[in-house]
PDB file of C-alpha atoms and ligand atoms in Angstrom:
ATOM      1  CA  MET A  20      92.314 113.264 121.608  1.00  0.00           C
ATOM      2  CA  THR A  21      94.917 112.921 119.172  1.00  0.00           C
ATOM      3  CA  HIS A  22      98.166 111.292 121.066  1.00  0.00           C
ATOM      4  CA  ASP A  23     100.599 112.058 118.536  1.00  0.00           C
ATOM      5  CA  HIS A  24     100.592 115.550 117.024  1.00  0.00           C
ATOM      6  CA  ASP A  25     103.417 115.724 114.425  1.00  0.00           C
ATOM      7  CA  SER A  26     104.354 112.083 113.559  1.00  0.00           C
ATOM      8  CA  ARG A  27     102.540 109.523 111.222  1.00  0.00           C
ATOM      9  CA  ASP A  28     100.291 107.834 113.465  1.00  0.00           C
ATOM     10  CA  GLY A  29      97.927 108.298 116.086  1.00  0.00           C
ATOM     11  CA  ARG A  30      94.556 107.810 117.151  1.00  0.00           C
ATOM     12  CA  ASN A  31      91.406 109.587 116.439  1.00  0.00           C
ATOM     13  CA  ASP A  32      88.651 110.689 118.750  1.00  0.00           C
ATOM     14  CA  ASP A  33      87.046 107.097 118.239  1.00  0.00           C
ATOM     15  CA  GLY A  34      90.250 105.472 119.236  1.00  0.00           C
ATOM     16  CA  GLN A  35      90.997 104.208 115.746  1.00  0.00           C
ATOM     17  CA  LEU A  36      94.422 104.056 114.601  1.00  0.00           C
ATOM     18  CA  GLU A  37      95.322 106.562 112.084  1.00  0.00           C
ATOM     19  CA  ILE A  38      98.293 107.493 109.590  1.00  0.00           C
ATOM     20  CA  GLU A  39      99.053 110.378 107.945  1.00  0.00           C
ATOM     21  CA  ARG A  40      98.242 110.671 104.062  1.00  0.00           C
ATOM     22  CA  TYR A  41      98.832 114.171 103.201  1.00  0.00           C
ATOM     23  CA  ARG A  42     100.669 116.964 104.900  1.00  0.00           C
ATOM     24  CA  TRP A  43      99.021 120.334 105.443  1.00  0.00           C
ATOM     25  CA  PRO A  44     101.039 122.236 102.668  1.00  0.00           C
ATOM     26  CA  ILE A  45      99.832 119.560 100.294  1.00  0.00           C
ATOM     27  CA  ARG A  46      96.134 119.721 101.368  1.00  0.00           C
ATOM     28  CA  ILE A  47      96.289 123.672 101.105  1.00  0.00           C
ATOM     29  CA  ASN A  48      97.800 123.381  97.575  1.00  0.00           C
ATOM     30  CA  HIS A  49      95.039 120.604  96.803  1.00  0.00           C
ATOM     31  CA  TRP A  50      92.139 123.168  97.840  1.00  0.00           C
ATOM     32  CA  ILE A  51      93.572 126.145  96.172  1.00  0.00           C
ATOM     33  CA  LEU A  52      93.596 123.973  93.015  1.00  0.00           C
ATOM     34  CA  ALA A  53      89.995 122.892  93.587  1.00  0.00           C
ATOM     35  CA  ILE A  54      88.643 126.372  94.320  1.00  0.00           C
ATOM     36  CA  SER A  55      90.471 127.649  90.910  1.00  0.00           C
ATOM     37  CA  PHE A  56      89.365 125.016  89.097  1.00  0.00           C
ATOM     38  CA  VAL A  57      85.602 125.739  89.904  1.00  0.00           C
ATOM     39  CA  LEU A  58      85.808 129.165  89.088  1.00  0.00           C
ATOM     40  CA  VAL A  59      88.108 128.656  85.837  1.00  0.00           C
ATOM     41  CA  ALA A  60      85.367 126.141  84.600  1.00  0.00           C
ATOM     42  CA  LEU A  61      82.376 128.237  85.521  1.00  0.00           C
ATOM     43  CA  SER A  62      83.777 131.256  83.654  1.00  0.00           C
ATOM     44  CA  GLY A  63      84.897 129.056  80.717  1.00  0.00           C
ATOM     45  CA  LEU A  64      81.454 127.659  80.435  1.00  0.00           C
ATOM     46  CA  SER A  65      80.162 130.949  80.382  1.00  0.00           C
ATOM     47  CA  LEU A  66      82.267 132.012  77.441  1.00  0.00           C
ATOM     48  CA  PHE A  67      81.770 128.584  75.671  1.00  0.00           C
ATOM     49  CA  ASP A  68      77.966 128.819  74.772  1.00  0.00           C
ATOM     50  CA  PRO A  69      75.419 131.811  74.861  1.00  0.00           C
ATOM     51  CA  ALA A  70      72.972 129.444  76.947  1.00  0.00           C
ATOM     52  CA  LEU A  71      75.492 129.616  79.880  1.00  0.00           C
ATOM     53  CA  PHE A  72      76.389 133.172  79.428  1.00  0.00           C
ATOM     54  CA  PRO A  73      74.394 134.263  82.569  1.00  0.00           C
ATOM     55  CA  LEU A  74      77.212 132.261  84.687  1.00  0.00           C
ATOM     56  CA  SER A  75      79.479 135.371  83.776  1.00  0.00           C
ATOM     57  CA  MET A  76      77.255 137.212  86.306  1.00  0.00           C
ATOM     58  CA  LEU A  77      79.285 135.416  89.174  1.00  0.00           C
ATOM     59  CA  PHE A  78      82.284 137.268  87.786  1.00  0.00           C
ATOM     60  CA  GLY A  79      80.888 140.780  87.196  1.00  0.00           C
ATOM     61  CA  GLY A  80      79.807 140.501  83.779  1.00  0.00           C
ATOM     62  CA  GLY A  81      81.152 139.412  80.316  1.00  0.00           C
ATOM     63  CA  PRO A  82      84.150 141.697  80.160  1.00  0.00           C
ATOM     64  CA  TRP A  83      85.286 140.726  83.640  1.00  0.00           C
ATOM     65  CA  THR A  84      85.070 137.148  83.039  1.00  0.00           C
ATOM     66  CA  ARG A  85      86.815 137.447  79.744  1.00  0.00           C
ATOM     67  CA  ILE A  86      89.571 139.278  81.806  1.00  0.00           C
ATOM     68  CA  LEU A  87      89.772 137.036  84.834  1.00  0.00           C
ATOM     69  CA  HIS A  88      89.376 133.586  83.187  1.00  0.00           C
ATOM     70  CA  PRO A  89      92.895 133.443  81.964  1.00  0.00           C
ATOM     71  CA  PHE A  90      94.434 134.384  85.061  1.00  0.00           C
ATOM     72  CA  ILE A  91      92.436 132.018  87.372  1.00  0.00           C
ATOM     73  CA  GLY A  92      93.669 129.469  84.799  1.00  0.00           C
ATOM     74  CA  LEU A  93      97.326 130.320  85.598  1.00  0.00           C
ATOM     75  CA  VAL A  94      96.617 130.165  89.201  1.00  0.00           C
ATOM     76  CA  MET A  95      95.236 126.588  88.509  1.00  0.00           C
ATOM     77  CA  VAL A  96      98.269 125.427  86.379  1.00  0.00           C
ATOM     78  CA  ILE A  97     100.532 126.908  88.995  1.00  0.00           C
ATOM     79  CA  ALA A  98      98.866 125.001  91.850  1.00  0.00           C
ATOM     80  CA  PHE A  99      98.738 121.633  89.972  1.00  0.00           C
ATOM     81  CA  ALA A 100     102.336 121.996  88.774  1.00  0.00           C
ATOM     82  CA  LEU A 101     103.412 122.209  92.604  1.00  0.00           C
ATOM     83  CA  LEU A 102     101.047 119.485  93.685  1.00  0.00           C
ATOM     84  CA  GLY A 103     102.041 117.167  90.646  1.00  0.00           C
ATOM     85  CA  TRP A 104     105.796 117.712  91.301  1.00  0.00           C
ATOM     86  CA  ARG A 105     105.125 116.275  94.763  1.00  0.00           C
ATOM     87  CA  MET A 106     103.113 113.170  93.414  1.00  0.00           C
ATOM     88  CA  TRP A 107     104.308 112.283  89.868  1.00  0.00           C
ATOM     89  CA  ARG A 108     106.528 109.366  91.181  1.00  0.00           C
ATOM     90  CA  ASP A 109     103.811 107.721  92.947  1.00  0.00           C
ATOM     91  CA  ASN A 110     101.751 108.071  89.893  1.00  0.00           C
ATOM     92  CA  LEU A 111     103.895 105.976  87.634  1.00  0.00           C
ATOM     93  CA  LEU A 112     102.156 102.763  86.111  1.00  0.00           C
ATOM     94  CA  THR A 113     103.299  99.194  87.432  1.00  0.00           C
ATOM     95  CA  LYS A 114     102.521  95.804  86.013  1.00  0.00           C
ATOM     96  CA  ASN A 115      99.957  95.535  89.009  1.00  0.00           C
ATOM     97  CA  ASP A 116      98.108  98.402  87.751  1.00  0.00           C
ATOM     98  CA  VAL A 117      97.491  96.866  84.593  1.00  0.00           C
ATOM     99  CA  THR A 118      95.958  93.753  86.532  1.00  0.00           C
ATOM    100  CA  TRP A 119      94.023  96.134  88.508  1.00  0.00           C
ATOM    101  CA  LEU A 120      92.538  97.751  85.493  1.00  0.00           C
ATOM    102  CA  ARG A 121      91.842  94.600  83.838  1.00  0.00           C
ATOM    103  CA  ASP A 122      89.665  93.280  87.073  1.00  0.00           C
ATOM    104  CA  ILE A 123      88.166  96.618  87.424  1.00  0.00           C
ATOM    105  CA  ARG A 124      84.830  95.076  87.958  1.00  0.00           C
ATOM    106  CA  GLU A 125      85.814  93.266  90.865  1.00  0.00           C
ATOM    107  CA  VAL A 126      86.952  96.745  92.430  1.00  0.00           C
ATOM    108  CA  LEU A 127      83.688  98.192  91.403  1.00  0.00           C
ATOM    109  CA  GLU A 128      81.630  95.197  93.173  1.00  0.00           C
ATOM    110  CA  ASN A 129      83.808  95.631  96.097  1.00  0.00           C
ATOM    111  CA  LYS A 130      85.794  92.114  95.745  1.00  0.00           C
ATOM    112  CA  ASP A 131      89.086  93.190  95.471  1.00  0.00           C
ATOM    113  CA  GLU A 132      90.564  90.743  98.113  1.00  0.00           C
ATOM    114  CA  ASN A 133      92.505  88.732  95.480  1.00  0.00           C
ATOM    115  CA  LEU A 134      93.819  91.779  93.446  1.00  0.00           C
ATOM    116  CA  PRO A 135      97.586  92.817  93.896  1.00  0.00           C
ATOM    117  CA  PRO A 136      98.074  95.255  96.949  1.00  0.00           C
ATOM    118  CA  VAL A 137      97.715  98.784  95.734  1.00  0.00           C
ATOM    119  CA  GLY A 138     100.271 101.454  96.140  1.00  0.00           C
ATOM    120  CA  ARG A 139      99.857 105.267  97.331  1.00  0.00           C
ATOM    121  CA  PHE A 140      97.426 105.751  94.286  1.00  0.00           C
ATOM    122  CA  ASN A 141      95.521 103.182  92.174  1.00  0.00           C
ATOM    123  CA  ALA A 142      95.561 102.907  88.747  1.00  0.00           C
ATOM    124  CA  GLY A 143      92.336 104.933  88.484  1.00  0.00           C
ATOM    125  CA  GLN A 144      93.961 107.747  90.211  1.00  0.00           C
ATOM    126  CA  LYS A 145      97.096 107.520  88.184  1.00  0.00           C
ATOM    127  CA  LEU A 146      95.376 107.535  84.743  1.00  0.00           C
ATOM    128  CA  LEU A 147      93.588 110.777  85.885  1.00  0.00           C
ATOM    129  CA  PHE A 148      96.691 111.957  87.209  1.00  0.00           C
ATOM    130  CA  TRP A 149      98.142 111.872  83.439  1.00  0.00           C
ATOM    131  CA  THR A 150      95.050 113.016  82.071  1.00  0.00           C
ATOM    132  CA  ILE A 151      95.287 116.353  84.123  1.00  0.00           C
ATOM    133  CA  VAL A 152      98.779 116.688  83.259  1.00  0.00           C
ATOM    134  CA  GLY A 153      98.094 116.356  79.380  1.00  0.00           C
ATOM    135  CA  CYS A 154      94.979 118.433  79.599  1.00  0.00           C
ATOM    136  CA  LEU A 155      96.378 121.432  81.450  1.00  0.00           C
ATOM    137  CA  SER A 156      99.407 121.417  79.441  1.00  0.00           C
ATOM    138  CA  ALA A 157      97.276 121.633  76.234  1.00  0.00           C
ATOM    139  CA  LEU A 158      94.813 124.203  78.109  1.00  0.00           C
ATOM    140  CA  LEU A 159      97.899 126.470  79.005  1.00  0.00           C
ATOM    141  CA  LEU A 160      99.556 126.270  75.539  1.00  0.00           C
ATOM    142  CA  THR A 161      96.247 127.007  73.836  1.00  0.00           C
ATOM    143  CA  GLY A 162      95.264 129.495  76.060  1.00  0.00           C
ATOM    144  CA  PHE A 163      98.492 131.844  75.472  1.00  0.00           C
ATOM    145  CA  VAL A 164      97.489 131.501  71.818  1.00  0.00           C
ATOM    146  CA  ILE A 165      93.778 132.600  72.330  1.00  0.00           C
ATOM    147  CA  TRP A 166      94.717 135.148  75.102  1.00  0.00           C
ATOM    148  CA  ARG A 167      93.794 138.356  73.012  1.00  0.00           C
ATOM    149  CA  ALA A 168      94.423 140.797  75.230  1.00  0.00           C
ATOM    150  CA  TYR A 169      98.350 139.865  75.057  1.00  0.00           C
ATOM    151  CA  PHE A 170      99.296 137.327  72.709  1.00  0.00           C
ATOM    152  CA  SER A 171      96.977 136.564  70.009  1.00  0.00           C
ATOM    153  CA  GLN A 172      98.421 139.110  67.745  1.00  0.00           C
ATOM    154  CA  LEU A 173     101.609 136.836  67.658  1.00  0.00           C
ATOM    155  CA  PHE A 174      99.894 134.212  65.967  1.00  0.00           C
ATOM    156  CA  PRO A 175      98.335 133.222  62.645  1.00  0.00           C
ATOM    157  CA  ILE A 176      94.364 133.171  62.394  1.00  0.00           C
ATOM    158  CA  GLY A 177      94.382 129.542  61.617  1.00  0.00           C
ATOM    159  CA  LEU A 178      96.311 128.454  64.571  1.00  0.00           C
ATOM    160  CA  ILE A 179      94.220 130.523  66.813  1.00  0.00           C
ATOM    161  CA  ARG A 180      90.980 128.955  65.414  1.00  0.00           C
ATOM    162  CA  PHE A 181      92.638 125.715  66.093  1.00  0.00           C
ATOM    163  CA  SER A 182      93.471 126.598  69.725  1.00  0.00           C
ATOM    164  CA  VAL A 183      89.851 127.370  70.467  1.00  0.00           C
ATOM    165  CA  LEU A 184      88.900 124.128  69.440  1.00  0.00           C
ATOM    166  CA  ILE A 185      91.649 121.995  71.398  1.00  0.00           C
ATOM    167  CA  HIS A 186      91.070 124.629  74.346  1.00  0.00           C
ATOM    168  CA  ALA A 187      87.292 123.885  74.571  1.00  0.00           C
ATOM    169  CA  LEU A 188      87.933 120.011  73.980  1.00  0.00           C
ATOM    170  CA  CYS A 189      90.511 119.713  76.810  1.00  0.00           C
ATOM    171  CA  GLY A 190      88.448 121.867  79.094  1.00  0.00           C
ATOM    172  CA  TRP A 191      85.551 119.349  78.525  1.00  0.00           C
ATOM    173  CA  VAL A 192      87.918 116.309  79.340  1.00  0.00           C
ATOM    174  CA  LEU A 193      89.024 118.045  82.392  1.00  0.00           C
ATOM    175  CA  ILE A 194      85.568 118.711  83.672  1.00  0.00           C
ATOM    176  CA  CYS A 195      84.478 115.180  83.153  1.00  0.00           C
ATOM    177  CA  GLY A 196      87.533 113.766  84.781  1.00  0.00           C
ATOM    178  CA  ILE A 197      87.291 116.076  87.893  1.00  0.00           C
ATOM    179  CA  ILE A 198      83.551 114.969  88.297  1.00  0.00           C
ATOM    180  CA  VAL A 199      84.777 111.247  88.191  1.00  0.00           C
ATOM    181  CA  HIS A 200      87.464 112.411  90.740  1.00  0.00           C
ATOM    182  CA  ILE A 201      84.903 113.905  93.208  1.00  0.00           C
ATOM    183  CA  TYR A 202      82.459 111.273  92.689  1.00  0.00           C
ATOM    184  CA  ALA A 203      85.394 108.733  93.693  1.00  0.00           C
ATOM    185  CA  ALA A 204      86.219 110.940  96.673  1.00  0.00           C
ATOM    186  CA  ILE A 205      82.735 110.768  98.183  1.00  0.00           C
ATOM    187  CA  TRP A 206      81.946 107.144  97.088  1.00  0.00           C
ATOM    188  CA  ILE A 207      84.952 105.766  99.076  1.00  0.00           C
ATOM    189  CA  LYS A 208      84.090 106.564 102.483  1.00  0.00           C
ATOM    190  CA  GLY A 209      87.333 108.010 104.514  1.00  0.00           C
ATOM    191  CA  SER A 210      88.687 109.697 101.136  1.00  0.00           C
ATOM    192  CA  VAL A 211      87.549 113.218 101.823  1.00  0.00           C
ATOM    193  CA  LYS A 212      88.725 113.032 105.500  1.00  0.00           C
ATOM    194  CA  ALA A 213      92.267 112.377 103.982  1.00  0.00           C
ATOM    195  CA  MET A 214      92.518 115.849 102.120  1.00  0.00           C
ATOM    196  CA  THR A 215      90.817 117.685 104.842  1.00  0.00           C
ATOM    197  CA  GLY A 216      92.365 116.467 108.143  1.00  0.00           C
ATOM    198  CA  GLY A 217      95.242 114.505 106.227  1.00  0.00           C
ATOM    199  CA  LYS A 218      94.757 111.303 108.095  1.00  0.00           C
ATOM    200  CA  VAL A 219      93.230 108.128 107.278  1.00  0.00           C
ATOM    201  CA  SER A 220      92.053 105.011 109.334  1.00  0.00           C
ATOM    202  CA  TYR A 221      94.393 101.873 109.467  1.00  0.00           C
ATOM    203  CA  GLY A 222      91.456 100.032 107.947  1.00  0.00           C
ATOM    204  CA  TRP A 223      90.956 102.496 105.078  1.00  0.00           C
ATOM    205  CA  ALA A 224      94.713 102.515 104.024  1.00  0.00           C
ATOM    206  CA  TYR A 225      94.877  98.576 104.363  1.00  0.00           C
ATOM    207  CA  LYS A 226      91.816  98.277 102.153  1.00  0.00           C
ATOM    208  CA  HIS A 227      92.442 100.746  99.494  1.00  0.00           C
ATOM    209  CA  HIS A 228      96.025 101.212  99.460  1.00  0.00           C
ATOM    210  CA  ARG A 229      97.838  98.095 101.177  1.00  0.00           C
ATOM    211  CA  SER A 230     101.199  98.099  99.843  1.00  0.00           C
ATOM    212  CA  TRP A 231     101.490 102.017 100.594  1.00  0.00           C
ATOM    213  CA  PHE A 232     100.099 101.176 104.005  1.00  0.00           C
ATOM    214  CA  ARG A 233     102.653  98.529 104.653  1.00  0.00           C
ATOM    215  CA  GLU A 234     105.508 100.781 103.511  1.00  0.00           C
ATOM    216  CA  VAL A 235     104.412 103.617 105.942  1.00  0.00           C
ATOM    217  CA  ILE A 236     104.176 101.210 108.825  1.00  0.00           C
ATOM    218  CA  ALA A 237     107.427  99.770 108.266  1.00  0.00           C
ATOM    219  CA  GLY A 238     108.757 103.377 108.427  1.00  0.00           C
ATOM    220  CA  ARG A 239     109.998 103.066 104.867  1.00  0.00           C
ATOM    221  CA  ARG A 240     108.659 106.101 103.417  1.00  0.00           C
ATOM    222  CA  ASN A 241     107.570 109.715 104.212  1.00  0.00           C
ATOM    223  CA  ASN A 242     104.225 111.293 102.752  1.00  0.00           C
ATOM    224  CA  ASP A 243     104.083 114.800 101.533  1.00  0.00           C
TER     225      ASP A 243
HETATM  226  C1  LIG B  17      86.401 120.321  93.420  1.00  0.00           C
HETATM  227  C2  LIG B  17      86.455 119.364  94.274  1.00  0.00           C
HETATM  228  C3  LIG B  17      87.546 118.395  94.531  1.00  0.00           C
HETATM  229  C4  LIG B  17      87.313 117.330  95.655  1.00  0.00           C
HETATM  230  C5  LIG B  17      86.199 117.114  96.420  1.00  0.00           C
HETATM  231  C6  LIG B  17      88.543 116.505  95.768  1.00  0.00           C
HETATM  232  C7  LIG B  17      89.034 115.519  96.726  1.00  0.00           C
HETATM  233  C8  LIG B  17      90.050 114.944  96.885  1.00  0.00           C
HETATM  234  C9  LIG B  17      90.304 113.896  97.689  1.00  0.00           C
HETATM  235  C10 LIG B  17      89.343 113.628  98.864  1.00  0.00           C
HETATM  236  C11 LIG B  17      91.439 113.442  97.386  1.00  0.00           C
HETATM  237  C12 LIG B  17      92.307 112.243  98.279  1.00  0.00           C
HETATM  238  C13 LIG B  17      92.231 111.017  97.495  1.00  0.00           C
HETATM  239  C14 LIG B  17      93.067 110.077  98.442  1.00  0.00           C
HETATM  240  O1  LIG B  17      93.828 110.274  98.980  1.00  0.00           O
HETATM  241  O2  LIG B  17      92.784 108.761  97.600  1.00  0.00           O
HETATM  242  C15 LIG B  17      92.113 114.170  96.297  1.00  0.00           C
HETATM  243  C16 LIG B  17      93.171 113.860  95.937  1.00  0.00           C
HETATM  244  C17 LIG B  17      93.901 114.542  94.690  1.00  0.00           C
HETATM  245  N1  LIG B  17      93.141 115.505  93.819  1.00  0.00           N
HETATM  246 FE1  LIG B  17      91.347 116.237  94.351  1.00  0.00          FE
HETATM  247  N2  LIG B  17      89.488 117.029  94.794  1.00  0.00           N
HETATM  248  C18 LIG B  17      88.888 118.010  94.031  1.00  0.00           C
HETATM  249  C19 LIG B  17      89.309 118.762  92.978  1.00  0.00           C
HETATM  250  C20 LIG B  17      90.621 118.323  92.398  1.00  0.00           C
HETATM  251  C21 LIG B  17      91.211 119.135  91.275  1.00  0.00           C
HETATM  252  C22 LIG B  17      90.478 120.407  90.457  1.00  0.00           C
HETATM  253  C23 LIG B  17      92.236 118.490  90.663  1.00  0.00           C
HETATM  254  C24 LIG B  17      93.242 118.690  89.692  1.00  0.00           C
HETATM  255  C25 LIG B  17      92.823 119.393  88.459  1.00  0.00           C
HETATM  256  C26 LIG B  17      92.507 117.589  91.806  1.00  0.00           C
HETATM  257  C27 LIG B  17      93.495 116.764  91.903  1.00  0.00           C
HETATM  258  C28 LIG B  17      93.898 115.945  92.716  1.00  0.00           C
HETATM  259  C29 LIG B  17      95.060 114.838  92.768  1.00  0.00           C
HETATM  260  C30 LIG B  17      96.240 114.772  91.758  1.00  0.00           C
HETATM  261  C31 LIG B  17      95.021 114.274  93.972  1.00  0.00           C
HETATM  262  C32 LIG B  17      96.121 112.831  94.493  1.00  0.00           C
HETATM  263  C33 LIG B  17      95.759 111.767  93.614  1.00  0.00           C
HETATM  264  C34 LIG B  17      94.224 111.217  93.560  1.00  0.00           C
HETATM  265  O3  LIG B  17      93.705 110.922  94.634  1.00  0.00           O
HETATM  266  O4  LIG B  17      93.553 111.249  92.498  1.00  0.00           O
HETATM  267  N3  LIG B  17      91.612 117.495  92.740  1.00  0.00           N
HETATM  268  N4  LIG B  17      91.175 114.920  95.847  1.00  0.00           N
END
């Protein structure tokens, strides 16, 4: 039984102390983003290479895939814009992040006790955040240029060809980045719970995001 329904801390069913990491609007926003990403990635891959064309069956065949892909892409970009708007300040890189990245080996070997305390997000999460910002901006801009049904007639063929290339490249970088994101989410026990139930244990917060943990406990910050 959770003692505390609406505030930042309480206990879970095992009696562990917990704090809130993400409120429900942000979690719903994140999962809309995740679902739209999977759909846009699958439809995009089916348009990328004939070997992957059978994936278009998931969307009702080739023509439907071509119609739906850009609209789902827009949903994804809007979902990320809303999420990113809430999170960008927590993703600004600091001096401590440089140390964390330099000693990434110790992080991977689980010997990170001597590294500087991490804020709400670690340097890896921050780098991924800005990679997503860059890729989605480029995908959006180039996507309009190659959106034949409505916009392509406004642009010269050379620009359309160049945009197709950049679009595919950024799609590829984003897919690789999100694979790493999902791997990290599963690898670090307790993270998925943060994005489903919204709460994390004191232990998780202390181990992975110590200075964020201290700020929350001291009541110096609220989370979205
Ligand atoms: C498809 C399956 C996905 C899963 C299982 C997943 C899982 C998670 C989890 C568990 C967290 C919380 C991590 C923490 O609090 O430290 C998180 C955070 C986040 N997710 Fe996802 N996610 C997925 C897709 C995406 C996609 C497609 C994007 C963006 C295009 C995205 C962007 C973010 C961002 C910006 C955060 C906050 C910072 C961070 O943890 O990196 N996620 N995700």
